[in-house]
Amino acid sequence: MALGEFDLIQQYFLSHGNRTDVVLGVGDDCAVVSIPEGRQLAVTTDTLVDGVHFPSDTSARDIAHKAITVNLSDLAAMGAEPAWITLALSLPQANENWIRPFADEFIATAAKYKVQLIGGDTTRGPLSITVQAMGLVDPERMMRRDGARPGDAIYVSGTLGDAAAGLRILQQKQAADENGAWLIKQLNRPDPRVELGVKVAEYCKCAIDISDGLAADLGHILAASHCGATVYKDRIPLSHQLVEHSINRDEVDWELVLSGGDDYELCLVVTPDNENKLMQVSSETGLILTRIGIIEQQKSLTIVDETGAKQLLDHPGYEHFTQ
Ligand code: ADP
Ligand code: MG
């Protein structure tokens, strides 16, 4: 059954969540929220377009989950605590068989991360999902891209390259075994490092989320901070699923690891005196944090491989990898 725009909003997106800081949510011309004194608003938005950001046969539930989590990943990289989201939805038709699972998963994901849907827009058009996420940040605890200094240590959370490997499995229509299924799940169900971001922001001044691959995203930090880095390839954390899927570590496609997108892990830059605090957060959150390199004065990104051979990437020429 085809639904009208207003019925659709009424039925699926009206009044979910119960945050006390929402003065007015879905239903009026604007949403109104209160911002606690002493905190600032962090705002980010990301669009997912059918066929560009996800394969066309991706399920409505996976799309809903990802539309929220990619935005929460940006808040995490800032050290912001997620609070509210808006949803601008462009749909080719009001097909309830698609909208119902989409809305269910969307509302469930919002609840999981304690963010409330406070407004949006619904139009007819090619399938495209835009979420805006807003969070609260302490002015003194903001992780910015321009905060890296020579001598700082570079860490990443989790493992890299998994989502890109998952995408390749889908694109090449490979049969997915257990490892393959896990890699595809990393692509479709990113787990934004919200808790990690908020916890480390106390002493970590510089971070980025890895959405376009380590080389490109670390490159953004280096460009903004006017410095370079050395990264040790053999320290880059790989999942056992990726290693086994690739047969062994020597066979891993490093392009996936260094330049593949959709990891949504955090790359953190900390001064050496704060490294032990990072390790503490790692044990509190159960999340692996790995030191992969160091910030340097010289403005290039050097990747050192296991034999000690250096590959120099003049920045910002990280597109080398994607060509
Ligand atoms: P307006 O024409 O004033 O922009 P709309 O008719 O577009 O209002 O939307 C009515 C209400 O429903 C607004 O509060 C808007 O924020 C909300 N809304 C519309 N689409 C969505 C959506 N997909 N998700 C959440 N809220 C929505
Ligand atoms: Mg509108």
GROMACS .gro file of C-alpha atoms and ligand atoms in nm:
model
  351
    1MET     CA    1   0.000   0.000   0.000
    2ALA     CA    2   0.134   0.343  -0.091
    3LEU     CA    3   0.141   0.595   0.191
    4GLY     CA    4   0.124   0.974   0.168
    5GLU     CA    5   0.412   1.185   0.302
    6PHE     CA    6   0.230   1.290   0.618
    7ASP     CA    7   0.098   0.942   0.696
    8LEU     CA    8   0.445   0.808   0.651
    9ILE     CA    9   0.601   1.055   0.895
   10GLN     CA   10   0.311   1.007   1.138
   11GLN     CA   11   0.333   0.632   1.130
   12TYR     CA   12   0.707   0.575   1.136
   13PHE     CA   13   0.899   0.875   1.257
   14LEU     CA   14   0.680   1.056   1.509
   15SER     CA   15   0.789   1.088   1.872
   16HIS     CA   16   1.046   0.824   1.944
   17GLY     CA   17   1.291   0.871   2.226
   18ASN     CA   18   1.249   1.057   2.548
   19ARG     CA   19   1.548   1.282   2.598
   20THR     CA   20   1.459   1.555   2.844
   21ASP     CA   21   1.667   1.808   2.648
   22VAL     CA   22   1.428   1.787   2.351
   23VAL     CA   23   1.188   2.081   2.386
   24LEU     CA   24   1.016   2.012   2.053
   25GLY     CA   25   1.078   1.706   1.838
   26VAL     CA   26   0.920   1.578   1.516
   27GLY     CA   27   0.601   1.759   1.418
   28ASP     CA   28   0.660   2.132   1.429
   29ASP     CA   29   0.838   2.356   1.178
   30CYS     CA   30   1.164   2.317   1.366
   31ALA     CA   31   1.291   2.103   1.647
   32VAL     CA   32   1.408   2.284   1.960
   33VAL     CA   33   1.667   2.144   2.199
   34SER     CA   34   1.844   2.278   2.505
   35ILE     CA   35   2.220   2.286   2.529
   36PRO     CA   36   2.363   2.265   2.880
   37GLU     CA   37   2.563   2.562   2.995
   38GLY     CA   38   2.935   2.527   2.931
   39ARG     CA   39   2.899   2.279   2.647
   40GLN     CA   40   2.909   2.339   2.274
   41LEU     CA   41   2.720   2.189   1.983
   42ALA     CA   42   2.906   1.959   1.742
   43VAL     CA   43   2.720   1.914   1.412
   44THR     CA   44   2.789   1.677   1.124
   45THR     CA   45   2.602   1.533   0.827
   46ASP     CA   46   2.656   1.250   0.583
   47THR     CA   47   2.452   1.134   0.285
   48LEU     CA   48   2.423   0.777   0.162
   49VAL     CA   49   2.324   0.749  -0.204
   50ASP     CA   50   2.198   0.424  -0.355
   51GLY     CA   51   2.467   0.269  -0.573
   52VAL     CA   52   2.732   0.515  -0.460
   53HIS     CA   53   2.763   0.460  -0.085
   54PHE     CA   54   2.603   0.118  -0.070
   55PRO     CA   55   2.533  -0.154  -0.329
   56SER     CA   56   2.171  -0.136  -0.453
   57ASP     CA   57   2.081  -0.471  -0.300
   58THR     CA   58   2.178  -0.362   0.054
   59SER     CA   59   1.893  -0.427   0.296
   60ALA     CA   60   1.680  -0.142   0.430
   61ARG     CA   61   1.794  -0.237   0.782
   62ASP     CA   62   2.164  -0.220   0.697
   63ILE     CA   63   2.114   0.116   0.527
   64ALA     CA   64   1.928   0.257   0.828
   65HIS     CA   65   2.198   0.138   1.066
   66LYS     CA   66   2.477   0.278   0.855
   67ALA     CA   67   2.307   0.614   0.793
   68ILE     CA   68   2.319   0.680   1.168
   69THR     CA   69   2.648   0.518   1.259
   70VAL     CA   70   2.863   0.692   0.997
   71ASN     CA   71   2.749   1.021   1.147
   72LEU     CA   72   2.808   0.909   1.505
   73SER     CA   73   3.159   0.814   1.397
   74ASP     CA   74   3.225   1.180   1.311
   75LEU     CA   75   3.099   1.288   1.652
   76ALA     CA   76   3.321   1.023   1.814
   77ALA     CA   77   3.622   1.161   1.628
   78MET     CA   78   3.549   1.500   1.781
   79GLY     CA   79   3.505   1.365   2.133
   80ALA     CA   80   3.140   1.471   2.127
   81GLU     CA   81   2.860   1.291   2.305
   82PRO     CA   82   2.580   1.212   2.055
   83ALA     CA   83   2.245   1.369   2.136
   84TRP     CA   84   2.009   1.431   1.840
   85ILE     CA   85   1.969   1.339   1.476
   86THR     CA   86   1.758   1.453   1.182
   87LEU     CA   87   1.672   1.241   0.878
   88ALA     CA   88   1.623   1.367   0.523
   89LEU     CA   89   1.485   1.081   0.321
   90SER     CA   90   1.443   1.073  -0.056
   91LEU     CA   91   1.246   0.769  -0.168
   92PRO     CA   92   1.149   0.654  -0.519
   93GLN     CA   93   0.817   0.531  -0.379
   94ALA     CA   94   0.645   0.495  -0.045
   95ASN     CA   95   0.687   0.118  -0.033
   96GLU     CA   96   0.602  -0.001   0.316
   97ASN     CA   97   0.794  -0.325   0.268
   98TRP     CA   98   1.105  -0.110   0.256
   99ILE     CA   99   1.007   0.172   0.492
  100ARG     CA  100   0.890  -0.047   0.780
  101PRO     CA  101   1.221  -0.235   0.830
  102PHE     CA  102   1.414   0.085   0.758
  103ALA     CA  103   1.223   0.281   1.023
  104ASP     CA  104   1.237  -0.006   1.277
  105GLU     CA  105   1.612  -0.036   1.247
  106PHE     CA  106   1.659   0.341   1.237
  107ILE     CA  107   1.467   0.393   1.561
  108ALA     CA  108   1.638   0.094   1.728
  109THR     CA  109   1.983   0.219   1.629
  110ALA     CA  110   1.901   0.568   1.756
  111ALA     CA  111   1.790   0.417   2.087
  112LYS     CA  112   2.103   0.204   2.111
  113TYR     CA  113   2.325   0.511   2.092
  114LYS     CA  114   2.087   0.728   2.299
  115VAL     CA  115   2.023   0.978   2.023
  116GLN     CA  116   1.677   1.109   1.948
  117LEU     CA  117   1.531   1.168   1.603
  118ILE     CA  118   1.400   1.524   1.625
  119GLY     CA  119   1.305   1.609   1.267
  120GLY     CA  120   1.368   1.565   0.901
  121ASP     CA  121   1.228   1.584   0.556
  122THR     CA  122   1.063   1.328   0.330
  123THR     CA  123   1.055   1.363  -0.048
  124ARG     CA  124   1.009   1.153  -0.358
  125GLY     CA  125   1.327   1.101  -0.560
  126PRO     CA  126   1.618   0.861  -0.608
  127LEU     CA  127   1.693   0.663  -0.291
  128SER     CA  128   1.913   0.879  -0.074
  129ILE     CA  129   1.942   0.906   0.303
  130THR     CA  130   2.090   1.208   0.477
  131VAL     CA  131   2.135   1.208   0.852
  132GLN     CA  132   2.253   1.505   1.048
  133ALA     CA  133   2.391   1.427   1.392
  134MET     CA  134   2.437   1.672   1.672
  135GLY     CA  135   2.635   1.616   1.986
  136LEU     CA  136   2.764   1.795   2.290
  137VAL     CA  137   3.128   1.870   2.337
  138ASP     CA  138   3.329   2.031   2.615
  139PRO     CA  139   3.527   2.322   2.470
  140GLU     CA  140   3.847   2.201   2.641
  141ARG     CA  141   3.799   1.843   2.529
  142MET     CA  142   3.767   1.875   2.157
  143MET     CA  143   3.974   1.653   1.928
  144ARG     CA  144   4.070   1.852   1.621
  145ARG     CA  145   4.258   1.759   1.307
  146ASP     CA  146   4.512   2.036   1.362
  147GLY     CA  147   4.623   1.913   1.703
  148ALA     CA  148   4.915   1.683   1.604
  149ARG     CA  149   5.276   1.775   1.690
  150PRO     CA  150   5.609   1.608   1.599
  151GLY     CA  151   5.692   1.335   1.850
  152ASP     CA  152   5.327   1.247   1.917
  153ALA     CA  153   5.225   0.882   1.890
  154ILE     CA  154   4.968   0.761   1.636
  155TYR     CA  155   4.717   0.499   1.743
  156VAL     CA  156   4.425   0.329   1.572
  157SER     CA  157   4.134   0.147   1.727
  158GLY     CA  158   4.021  -0.200   1.617
  159THR     CA  159   4.142  -0.346   1.289
  160LEU     CA  160   4.168  -0.192   0.942
  161GLY     CA  161   4.067  -0.306   0.595
  162ASP     CA  162   3.779  -0.534   0.697
  163ALA     CA  163   3.493  -0.333   0.547
  164ALA     CA  164   3.683  -0.280   0.221
  165ALA     CA  165   3.746  -0.655   0.202
  166GLY     CA  166   3.374  -0.712   0.265
  167LEU     CA  167   3.286  -0.476  -0.019
  168ARG     CA  168   3.523  -0.656  -0.252
  169ILE     CA  169   3.359  -0.989  -0.170
  170LEU     CA  170   3.021  -0.841  -0.262
  171GLN     CA  171   3.147  -0.671  -0.577
  172GLN     CA  172   3.322  -0.982  -0.700
  173LYS     CA  173   3.021  -1.194  -0.603
  174GLN     CA  174   3.250  -1.433  -0.415
  175ALA     CA  175   3.088  -1.702  -0.205
  176ALA     CA  176   3.130  -1.587   0.154
  177ASP     CA  177   3.246  -1.836   0.417
  178GLU     CA  178   3.239  -1.751   0.789
  179ASN     CA  179   3.528  -1.504   0.759
  180GLY     CA  180   3.375  -1.349   0.449
  181ALA     CA  181   3.039  -1.305   0.622
  182TRP     CA  182   3.213  -1.130   0.913
  183LEU     CA  183   3.394  -0.896   0.674
  184ILE     CA  184   3.066  -0.808   0.501
  185LYS     CA  185   2.914  -0.739   0.842
  186GLN     CA  186   3.193  -0.491   0.916
  187LEU     CA  187   3.093  -0.310   0.595
  188ASN     CA  188   2.721  -0.303   0.667
  189ARG     CA  189   2.719  -0.264   1.044
  190PRO     CA  190   2.992  -0.026   1.155
  191ASP     CA  191   3.017   0.022   1.531
  192PRO     CA  192   3.111   0.388   1.583
  193ARG     CA  193   3.369   0.440   1.858
  194VAL     CA  194   3.154   0.680   2.056
  195GLU     CA  195   3.256   0.568   2.405
  196LEU     CA  196   3.623   0.568   2.309
  197GLY     CA  197   3.601   0.918   2.161
  198VAL     CA  198   3.435   1.068   2.465
  199LYS     CA  199   3.678   0.897   2.704
  200VAL     CA  200   4.003   0.986   2.532
  201ALA     CA  201   3.903   1.346   2.457
  202GLU     CA  202   4.014   1.437   2.809
  203TYR     CA  203   4.379   1.423   2.706
  204CYS     CA  204   4.384   1.343   2.334
  205LYS     CA  205   4.382   1.665   2.132
  206CYS     CA  206   4.376   1.523   1.783
  207ALA     CA  207   4.168   1.253   1.615
  208ILE     CA  208   3.989   1.158   1.296
  209ASP     CA  209   3.760   0.873   1.207
  210ILE     CA  210   3.887   0.645   0.934
  211SER     CA  211   3.618   0.656   0.669
  212ASP     CA  212   3.826   0.694   0.352
  213GLY     CA  213   4.122   0.475   0.449
  214LEU     CA  214   4.409   0.528   0.692
  215ALA     CA  215   4.641   0.700   0.441
  216ALA     CA  216   4.383   0.957   0.333
  217ASP     CA  217   4.244   1.025   0.679
  218LEU     CA  218   4.580   1.041   0.857
  219GLY     CA  219   4.673   1.264   0.562
  220HIS     CA  220   4.398   1.507   0.667
  221ILE     CA  221   4.551   1.529   1.015
  222LEU     CA  222   4.897   1.587   0.870
  223ALA     CA  223   4.773   1.857   0.633
  224ALA     CA  224   4.579   2.038   0.906
  225SER     CA  225   4.865   2.008   1.158
  226HIS     CA  226   5.140   2.099   0.904
  227CYS     CA  227   5.351   1.792   0.978
  228GLY     CA  228   5.425   1.441   0.853
  229ALA     CA  229   5.433   1.088   0.992
  230THR     CA  230   5.604   0.751   0.983
  231VAL     CA  231   5.373   0.450   0.995
  232TYR     CA  232   5.503   0.096   1.046
  233LYS     CA  233   5.315  -0.143   0.823
  234ASP     CA  234   5.377  -0.450   1.039
  235ARG     CA  235   5.216  -0.279   1.336
  236ILE     CA  236   4.888  -0.207   1.158
  237PRO     CA  237   4.627  -0.425   1.328
  238LEU     CA  238   4.454  -0.680   1.105
  239SER     CA  239   4.162  -0.900   1.201
  240HIS     CA  240   4.224  -1.275   1.196
  241GLN     CA  241   3.921  -1.291   0.965
  242LEU     CA  242   4.093  -1.071   0.706
  243VAL     CA  243   4.422  -1.261   0.740
  244GLU     CA  244   4.251  -1.599   0.704
  245HIS     CA  245   4.035  -1.474   0.420
  246SER     CA  246   4.356  -1.363   0.245
  247ILE     CA  247   4.517  -1.704   0.327
  248ASN     CA  248   4.794  -1.543   0.537
  249ARG     CA  249   4.935  -1.204   0.638
  250ASP     CA  250   5.175  -1.194   0.342
  251GLU     CA  251   4.884  -1.226   0.101
  252VAL     CA  252   4.676  -0.945   0.253
  253ASP     CA  253   4.598  -0.674  -0.001
  254TRP     CA  254   4.745  -0.366   0.165
  255GLU     CA  255   4.550  -0.136  -0.057
  256LEU     CA  256   4.238  -0.247   0.131
  257VAL     CA  257   4.410  -0.181   0.464
  258LEU     CA  258   4.574   0.154   0.383
  259SER     CA  259   4.322   0.301   0.140
  260GLY     CA  260   4.002   0.103   0.173
  261GLY     CA  261   3.711   0.294   0.316
  262ASP     CA  262   3.436   0.236   0.569
  263ASP     CA  263   3.644   0.122   0.866
  264TYR     CA  264   3.494   0.381   1.104
  265GLU     CA  265   3.773   0.322   1.351
  266LEU     CA  266   3.941   0.617   1.520
  267CYS     CA  267   4.293   0.736   1.448
  268LEU     CA  268   4.417   0.907   1.766
  269VAL     CA  269   4.725   1.125   1.808
  270VAL     CA  270   4.855   1.164   2.164
  271THR     CA  271   5.161   1.305   2.337
  272PRO     CA  272   5.390   1.029   2.472
  273ASP     CA  273   5.304   1.112   2.836
  274ASN     CA  274   4.942   1.019   2.769
  275GLU     CA  275   5.001   0.682   2.606
  276ASN     CA  276   4.952   0.486   2.929
  277LYS     CA  277   4.609   0.649   2.975
  278LEU     CA  278   4.515   0.523   2.630
  279MET     CA  279   4.604   0.171   2.736
  280GLN     CA  280   4.378   0.210   3.037
  281VAL     CA  281   4.086   0.313   2.815
  282SER     CA  282   4.163   0.016   2.594
  283SER     CA  283   4.111  -0.222   2.884
  284GLU     CA  284   3.801  -0.033   3.006
  285THR     CA  285   3.633  -0.042   2.666
  286GLY     CA  286   3.764  -0.381   2.555
  287LEU     CA  287   3.876  -0.217   2.236
  288ILE     CA  288   4.222  -0.282   2.096
  289LEU     CA  289   4.429   0.034   2.052
  290THR     CA  290   4.749  -0.007   1.855
  291ARG     CA  291   5.042   0.231   1.822
  292ILE     CA  292   5.119   0.235   1.450
  293GLY     CA  293   5.359   0.524   1.412
  294ILE     CA  294   5.482   0.867   1.503
  295ILE     CA  295   5.424   1.226   1.395
  296GLU     CA  296   5.726   1.384   1.226
  297GLN     CA  297   5.829   1.735   1.134
  298GLN     CA  298   5.894   1.656   0.768
  299LYS     CA  299   5.572   1.695   0.575
  300SER     CA  300   5.531   1.354   0.419
  301LEU     CA  301   5.378   1.024   0.512
  302THR     CA  302   5.634   0.743   0.519
  303ILE     CA  303   5.518   0.384   0.529
  304VAL     CA  304   5.793   0.151   0.653
  305ASP     CA  305   5.747  -0.213   0.561
  306GLU     CA  306   5.864  -0.522   0.748
  307THR     CA  307   6.201  -0.523   0.566
  308GLY     CA  308   6.262  -0.162   0.667
  309ALA     CA  309   6.200  -0.035   0.313
  310LYS     CA  310   6.035   0.305   0.303
  311GLN     CA  311   5.757   0.418   0.080
  312LEU     CA  312   5.726   0.793   0.076
  313LEU     CA  313   5.394   0.958   0.007
  314ASP     CA  314   5.429   1.330  -0.050
  315HIS     CA  315   5.126   1.480   0.090
  316PRO     CA  316   4.860   1.553  -0.005
  317GLY     CA  317   4.923   1.301  -0.287
  318TYR     CA  318   4.754   1.012  -0.114
  319GLU     CA  319   4.540   0.954  -0.421
  320HIS     CA  320   4.830   0.736  -0.540
  321PHE     CA  321   4.661   0.462  -0.348
  322THR     CA  322   4.319   0.493  -0.495
  323GLN     CA  323   4.423   0.495  -0.859
  324ADP     P1  324   0.776   2.153   0.666
  324ADP     O1  325   0.697   2.150   0.540
  324ADP     O2  326   0.736   2.258   0.763
  324ADP     O3  327   0.925   2.147   0.642
  324ADP     P2  328   0.734   1.875   0.679
  324ADP     O4  329   0.596   1.850   0.633
  324ADP     O5  330   0.847   1.853   0.586
  324ADP     O6  331   0.739   2.020   0.743
  324ADP     O7  332   0.758   1.785   0.807
  324ADP     C1  333   0.666   1.784   0.914
  324ADP     C2  334   0.736   1.742   1.040
  324ADP     O8  335   0.785   1.610   1.026
  324ADP     C3  336   0.859   1.829   1.073
  324ADP     O9  337   0.867   1.839   1.214
  324ADP     C4  338   0.974   1.750   1.020
  324ADP    O10  339   1.091   1.775   1.093
  324ADP     C5  340   0.925   1.606   1.041
  324ADP     N1  341   0.978   1.511   0.943
  324ADP     C6  342   0.958   1.506   0.810
  324ADP     N2  343   1.017   1.399   0.755
  324ADP     C7  344   1.080   1.333   0.856
  324ADP     C8  345   1.159   1.218   0.864
  324ADP     N3  346   1.190   1.143   0.757
  324ADP     N4  347   1.206   1.182   0.986
  324ADP     C9  348   1.177   1.256   1.094
  324ADP     N5  349   1.102   1.365   1.094
  324ADP    C10  350   1.052   1.405   0.975
  325MG      MG  351   0.998   1.994   0.502
   0.00000   0.00000   0.00000
